[in-house]
Coordinates of C-alpha atoms in Angstrom, one line a residue:
M22 CA -27.2 89.0 31.5
I23 CA -29.9 87.8 29.2
E24 CA -31.5 90.5 27.1
T25 CA -35.0 90.6 25.7
F26 CA -35.4 88.2 22.8
T27 CA -37.8 86.4 20.5
Y28 CA -37.6 82.7 19.7
E29 CA -40.0 81.0 17.3
A30 CA -39.8 77.2 16.7
L31 CA -40.3 76.1 13.1
P32 CA -43.0 73.5 12.4
I33 CA -40.9 70.6 11.0
R34 CA -40.7 66.9 11.9
V35 CA -37.3 65.2 12.2
R36 CA -36.3 61.5 12.4
F37 CA -32.7 60.8 13.2
G38 CA -30.8 57.5 13.4
R39 CA -29.1 54.7 11.6
G40 CA -31.5 53.0 9.2
A41 CA -34.1 55.7 9.5
V42 CA -34.6 55.8 5.7
A43 CA -36.5 52.5 5.9
E44 CA -39.4 54.6 7.2
V45 CA -39.6 56.8 4.1
G46 CA -42.8 55.2 3.0
A47 CA -44.5 55.7 6.3
E48 CA -43.3 59.4 6.4
V49 CA -44.7 60.0 2.9
A50 CA -48.1 58.5 4.0
R51 CA -48.0 60.7 7.1
L52 CA -47.9 63.7 4.8
G53 CA -51.1 62.5 3.2
A54 CA -49.5 62.0 -0.1
R55 CA -50.4 59.3 -2.6
R56 CA -47.7 60.0 -5.4
A57 CA -44.2 61.1 -4.4
L58 CA -41.6 62.3 -6.9
V59 CA -38.1 61.5 -5.8
L60 CA -35.6 64.3 -6.6
T61 CA -31.8 63.7 -7.0
T62 CA -28.7 64.9 -8.8
P63 CA -27.6 62.9 -11.8
Q64 CA -24.9 61.3 -9.6
Q65 CA -27.4 60.0 -7.1
A66 CA -30.0 58.7 -9.6
G67 CA -29.4 55.1 -8.6
E68 CA -29.8 55.9 -4.9
G69 CA -33.0 57.7 -5.8
E70 CA -34.3 54.5 -7.5
R71 CA -33.6 52.6 -4.2
I72 CA -35.6 55.2 -2.3
G73 CA -38.4 54.9 -4.8
K74 CA -38.6 51.1 -4.1
L75 CA -38.7 51.8 -0.4
I76 CA -41.7 54.2 -1.0
G77 CA -43.4 51.4 -3.0
E78 CA -46.6 51.9 -4.9
N79 CA -46.8 55.6 -3.8
C80 CA -43.6 56.5 -5.8
A81 CA -44.3 58.5 -8.9
G82 CA -40.8 58.2 -10.3
V83 CA -37.4 59.9 -10.0
F84 CA -36.3 63.3 -11.4
P85 CA -32.4 63.1 -11.4
G86 CA -31.7 66.7 -12.6
A87 CA -31.0 68.8 -9.6
T88 CA -27.9 71.0 -9.8
M89 CA -26.2 73.6 -7.6
H90 CA -27.6 77.1 -7.1
T91 CA -31.1 76.0 -8.1
P92 CA -31.3 77.5 -11.6
V93 CA -34.8 78.3 -12.7
E94 CA -34.5 76.5 -15.9
V95 CA -33.9 73.2 -14.0
T96 CA -36.9 74.0 -11.8
D97 CA -39.0 74.5 -14.9
K98 CA -38.1 71.0 -16.1
A99 CA -38.7 69.5 -12.7
L100 CA -42.1 71.2 -12.6
D101 CA -43.0 69.6 -15.9
A102 CA -42.0 66.2 -14.5
L103 CA -44.0 66.8 -11.4
K104 CA -47.1 67.5 -13.4
A105 CA -46.6 64.7 -15.8
A106 CA -46.2 62.2 -12.9
D107 CA -49.3 63.6 -11.2
A108 CA -47.2 63.9 -8.1
D109 CA -48.5 65.5 -4.9
C110 CA -45.3 65.3 -2.8
V111 CA -41.6 65.5 -3.4
V112 CA -38.8 63.5 -1.6
A113 CA -35.5 65.3 -2.0
L114 CA -32.5 63.0 -1.6
G115 CA -29.0 64.6 -1.4
G116 CA -27.5 67.9 -0.4
G117 CA -28.3 71.5 -0.9
S118 CA -28.9 71.3 -4.6
T119 CA -31.7 68.7 -4.3
T120 CA -33.2 70.3 -1.3
G121 CA -33.2 73.6 -3.1
L122 CA -35.1 72.1 -6.0
G123 CA -37.7 70.6 -3.7
K124 CA -38.2 74.0 -2.1
A125 CA -38.5 75.7 -5.5
L126 CA -41.2 73.2 -6.5
A127 CA -43.0 73.7 -3.2
L128 CA -43.0 77.4 -3.7
R129 CA -44.6 77.1 -7.1
T130 CA -47.1 74.3 -6.3
G131 CA -47.5 74.0 -2.6
V132 CA -46.6 70.3 -2.6
P133 CA -45.3 68.9 0.8
Q134 CA -41.6 68.0 1.1
L135 CA -39.7 65.2 2.7
V136 CA -36.0 65.7 2.7
I137 CA -33.3 63.0 3.1
P138 CA -30.0 64.7 3.5
T139 CA -26.8 62.9 2.4
T140 CA -24.5 65.8 3.1
Y141 CA -24.1 68.4 6.0
A142 CA -25.6 71.3 4.1
G143 CA -28.3 72.1 6.6
S144 CA -30.7 73.8 4.2
E145 CA -33.4 71.1 4.9
M146 CA -34.0 72.9 8.3
T147 CA -34.7 76.3 6.8
P148 CA -37.5 78.4 5.2
I149 CA -34.9 79.8 2.8
L150 CA -34.6 79.3 -0.9
G151 CA -31.8 80.7 -3.1
E152 CA -32.5 80.6 -6.9
T153 CA -30.3 81.6 -9.8
Q154 CA -31.4 83.2 -13.0
E155 CA -29.2 84.8 -15.7
G156 CA -26.2 84.6 -13.4
R157 CA -27.8 86.3 -10.4
K158 CA -28.7 84.4 -7.2
T159 CA -31.6 85.8 -5.2
T160 CA -32.8 84.6 -1.8
I161 CA -36.3 84.4 -0.2
R162 CA -37.4 83.5 3.3
S163 CA -40.8 82.0 3.5
L164 CA -42.6 79.2 5.4
D165 CA -43.9 78.2 2.0
V166 CA -40.5 76.5 1.2
L167 CA -39.9 74.9 4.7
P168 CA -39.9 71.1 4.4
E169 CA -42.6 69.3 6.4
A170 CA -40.3 66.4 7.4
V171 CA -36.7 65.4 7.4
I172 CA -35.1 61.9 7.7
Y173 CA -31.5 62.0 8.9
D174 CA -30.0 58.5 8.3
V175 CA -26.3 58.3 9.3
D176 CA -25.8 55.3 7.1
L177 CA -26.5 57.4 4.0
T178 CA -23.5 59.6 4.8
L179 CA -21.0 56.7 5.0
T180 CA -20.1 57.0 1.3
L181 CA -19.8 60.7 1.3
P182 CA -16.2 61.4 0.1
A183 CA -13.8 62.8 2.7
G184 CA -13.3 66.1 0.8
L185 CA -17.0 66.7 0.4
S186 CA -17.6 65.8 4.0
A187 CA -15.1 68.5 5.0
T188 CA -16.5 71.3 2.9
S189 CA -20.1 70.4 3.5
G190 CA -19.3 70.4 7.2
V191 CA -17.6 73.8 7.2
N192 CA -20.6 75.1 5.2
A193 CA -22.8 74.0 8.1
I194 CA -20.4 75.6 10.6
A195 CA -20.9 78.9 8.7
H196 CA -24.6 78.8 9.6
A197 CA -23.9 78.6 13.3
V198 CA -21.1 81.2 13.1
E199 CA -23.4 83.8 11.6
A200 CA -26.2 82.9 14.0
L201 CA -24.0 83.9 16.9
Y202 CA -23.9 87.5 15.7
A203 CA -27.2 87.7 13.9
R204 CA -29.4 90.8 14.5
D205 CA -32.2 88.5 15.8
R206 CA -30.0 86.1 17.7
N207 CA -31.3 84.6 21.0
P208 CA -29.9 82.4 23.8
V209 CA -31.5 79.2 22.6
I210 CA -30.0 79.4 19.1
S211 CA -26.7 80.6 20.4
L212 CA -26.4 77.5 22.5
M213 CA -27.2 75.3 19.5
A214 CA -24.7 77.3 17.4
E215 CA -21.8 76.9 19.8
D216 CA -22.5 73.2 20.2
G217 CA -22.9 72.7 16.5
I218 CA -19.5 74.3 15.8
R219 CA -17.9 72.2 18.6
T220 CA -19.4 69.0 17.4
L221 CA -18.6 69.4 13.7
S222 CA -15.1 70.8 14.2
S223 CA -14.3 67.8 16.3
A224 CA -15.8 65.2 13.9
L225 CA -14.6 66.5 10.6
P226 CA -10.8 65.9 11.1
I227 CA -11.6 62.3 12.1
L228 CA -13.7 61.8 8.9
I229 CA -10.8 62.9 6.7
H230 CA -8.8 59.9 7.9
E231 CA -11.6 57.6 8.8
P232 CA -14.5 58.3 6.5
A233 CA -16.4 55.2 7.7
N234 CA -16.1 56.0 11.4
I235 CA -19.7 55.6 12.6
E236 CA -19.4 57.7 15.8
A237 CA -17.8 60.6 13.9
R238 CA -20.5 60.4 11.1
T239 CA -23.2 60.4 13.7
M240 CA -21.7 63.5 15.5
A241 CA -21.2 65.3 12.2
L242 CA -24.8 64.7 11.1
Y243 CA -26.1 65.8 14.5
G244 CA -23.9 68.9 14.3
A245 CA -25.2 69.7 10.9
W246 CA -28.8 69.4 12.2
L247 CA -27.9 71.9 15.0
C248 CA -26.3 74.3 12.5
G249 CA -29.3 74.0 10.1
C250 CA -31.6 74.9 12.9
C251 CA -29.6 78.0 13.4
L252 CA -29.8 78.9 9.8
G253 CA -33.5 78.4 9.8
A254 CA -34.2 80.4 13.0
V255 CA -32.3 83.6 12.7
G256 CA -31.1 85.9 9.9
M257 CA -27.7 85.7 8.3
A258 CA -25.2 88.4 7.3
L259 CA -22.1 89.1 5.3
H260 CA -20.8 85.6 4.9
H261 CA -23.9 84.2 3.4
K262 CA -24.6 87.2 1.2
L263 CA -21.1 87.1 -0.1
C264 CA -21.1 83.4 -0.8
H265 CA -24.4 83.7 -2.7
T266 CA -23.0 86.5 -4.8
L267 CA -19.8 84.6 -5.6
G268 CA -21.5 81.3 -6.2
G269 CA -24.3 82.6 -8.4
T270 CA -22.1 85.0 -10.4
F271 CA -19.2 82.6 -11.1
N272 CA -21.0 79.3 -10.8
L273 CA -18.6 78.2 -8.0
P274 CA -19.3 75.1 -6.0
H275 CA -21.4 76.0 -3.0
A276 CA -19.8 74.2 -0.1
E277 CA -16.2 75.0 -1.2
T278 CA -17.1 78.7 -1.5
H279 CA -18.5 78.8 2.0
T280 CA -15.4 76.9 3.3
I281 CA -13.0 79.4 1.7
V282 CA -14.8 82.6 2.6
L283 CA -15.8 81.8 6.2
P284 CA -12.5 82.6 8.0
H285 CA -12.2 85.9 6.1
A286 CA -15.8 86.9 6.8
V287 CA -15.3 86.1 10.5
A288 CA -12.1 88.2 10.5
Y289 CA -14.0 91.1 8.9
N290 CA -16.8 91.0 11.6
A291 CA -14.6 90.2 14.6
P292 CA -14.1 93.8 15.8
A293 CA -17.9 94.3 15.9
A294 CA -18.9 90.9 17.5
P295 CA -16.7 90.1 20.5
E296 CA -19.2 87.8 22.2
A297 CA -19.7 85.8 19.1
M298 CA -16.0 85.5 18.6
A299 CA -15.6 84.3 22.2
A300 CA -18.2 81.6 21.6
I301 CA -16.4 80.5 18.4
T302 CA -13.0 80.3 20.1
R303 CA -14.6 78.2 22.9
A304 CA -16.1 75.8 20.4
L305 CA -13.0 75.4 18.4
G306 CA -10.6 75.4 21.3
A307 CA -8.5 78.1 19.5
P308 CA -7.2 81.4 20.7
D309 CA -8.7 83.3 17.7
A310 CA -12.0 82.7 15.8
A311 CA -10.9 83.5 12.3
Q312 CA -7.5 81.9 12.6
G313 CA -9.0 78.9 14.2
L314 CA -11.4 78.4 11.3
F315 CA -8.6 78.9 8.8
D316 CA -6.5 76.3 10.6
L317 CA -9.4 73.9 10.6
V318 CA -9.8 74.3 6.9
R319 CA -6.1 73.8 6.3
A320 CA -6.1 70.7 8.5
L321 CA -9.0 69.2 6.5
G322 CA -6.8 69.5 3.3
V323 CA -9.5 71.2 1.2
P324 CA -9.1 74.3 -1.1
R325 CA -8.4 77.5 0.7
A326 CA -8.4 79.9 -2.3
L327 CA -11.2 81.0 -4.6
S328 CA -8.7 80.8 -7.4
D329 CA -8.5 77.1 -6.9
I330 CA -12.2 76.5 -7.5
G331 CA -12.7 78.5 -10.7
M332 CA -13.1 82.1 -9.8
P333 CA -11.4 84.4 -12.3
A334 CA -9.0 87.1 -11.1
D335 CA -11.0 89.9 -12.7
G336 CA -14.0 88.8 -10.7
I337 CA -12.7 90.3 -7.5
E338 CA -13.8 93.8 -8.5
T339 CA -17.1 92.6 -9.9
A340 CA -17.9 90.6 -6.8
A341 CA -17.1 93.6 -4.6
D342 CA -19.5 95.8 -6.6
L343 CA -22.3 93.2 -6.4
A344 CA -21.7 92.6 -2.6
V345 CA -22.5 96.2 -1.8
E346 CA -25.2 96.7 -4.4
N347 CA -28.1 96.1 -2.1
P348 CA -27.7 97.2 1.5
Y349 CA -28.2 94.4 4.2
W350 CA -27.7 94.1 7.9
N351 CA -24.2 93.1 9.2
P352 CA -22.7 93.7 12.6
R353 CA -19.9 95.7 11.0
P354 CA -20.6 98.3 8.2
V355 CA -20.2 96.8 4.8
T356 CA -17.8 98.9 2.7
R357 CA -16.6 98.3 -0.8
D358 CA -12.9 98.6 0.0
G359 CA -13.3 96.3 3.0
I360 CA -15.2 93.7 1.0
R361 CA -12.8 94.0 -1.9
D362 CA -9.8 93.2 0.4
L363 CA -11.7 90.3 2.0
I364 CA -12.4 88.8 -1.4
A365 CA -8.9 89.4 -2.6
R366 CA -7.5 87.5 0.4
A367 CA -9.9 84.7 -0.1
Y368 CA -9.1 84.6 -3.8
S369 CA -5.4 84.1 -3.1
G370 CA -5.8 81.8 0.0
E371 CA -4.0 84.1 2.4
R372 CA -4.5 84.0 6.1
P373 CA -7.4 86.2 7.3
V374 CA -6.8 89.6 8.9
A375 CA -9.1 91.6 11.1
A376 CA -7.6 95.1 10.4
V377 CA -10.1 97.9 10.3
P378 CA -10.2 99.8 7.0
A379 CA -9.0 103.4 7.0
E380 CA -12.4 104.8 6.3
E381 CA -13.8 103.2 9.4
A382 CA -10.9 104.0 11.6
A383 CA -11.0 107.7 10.7

């Protein structure tokens, strides 16, 4: 039975296909911009220069300083570069770090954004910005940060390393997973979520062994788009809150943090979201949602423990305190003891468990 729901489509233009980046100049012109500043990470500066040449005379230069978790001090430097170049548009090339920087600049100046993803982060499809200041990551949701246009070019993902393909892809899966049990979920997004999980979970194991497989790359990028749409359309819950807390507090790599935490967050919420768990198991072809996700991560050969990506052991208690500091919606009540146990298991890389804490069972 379909219950009453609300669905609101976001105003964003998408171009998808091999070689689509050749149209970047036309897309910049379509935004009405005359000077576009290209944003990249330091590692992708050379690719940013290539994009600048494709834009042609409307390119205002390249700012190659984007970094993970969108620290405000980096945004301030980019804002200075934007003003110095007299730019009236940004073209963000890369993953979540670059997309986040573009959103931060749009929030402060109102410049339109064109995003060219080279990973499966999905943030290009969302009106969500997470920024970090003094070790704390805060998140806002506003149409002011929603990119106006996105170019998905499969060819740009062919050089994405296998490990980063895996963690970036599981990060995208996390968006779809939480969309399935979101408070404002709806049938349209749930369909996209299940298909996104199915598509990515099928493509990622192939990419680990065949990183240049065009069909698998195409399916992975398509799945990432589906999952990004889910993230942009409905609210998130425990998993995203926890990953933002861990990443911002301990400066952990974003995609890897999502990859490690996801099976444990799903196990925590499983007793309160049976319909979502059924959809996840269908998409994965596994008998259990949390165990299926853990086995997927294991098969991909990427880190499964927070201790392996730089989190200190004494950070477990700190993270548990921060995770319950500000109340937020979740299908299952968020308790400190329950979250502390979740983080501890993710820290050590143990298999997830769905046992109900004593305080809830009483």
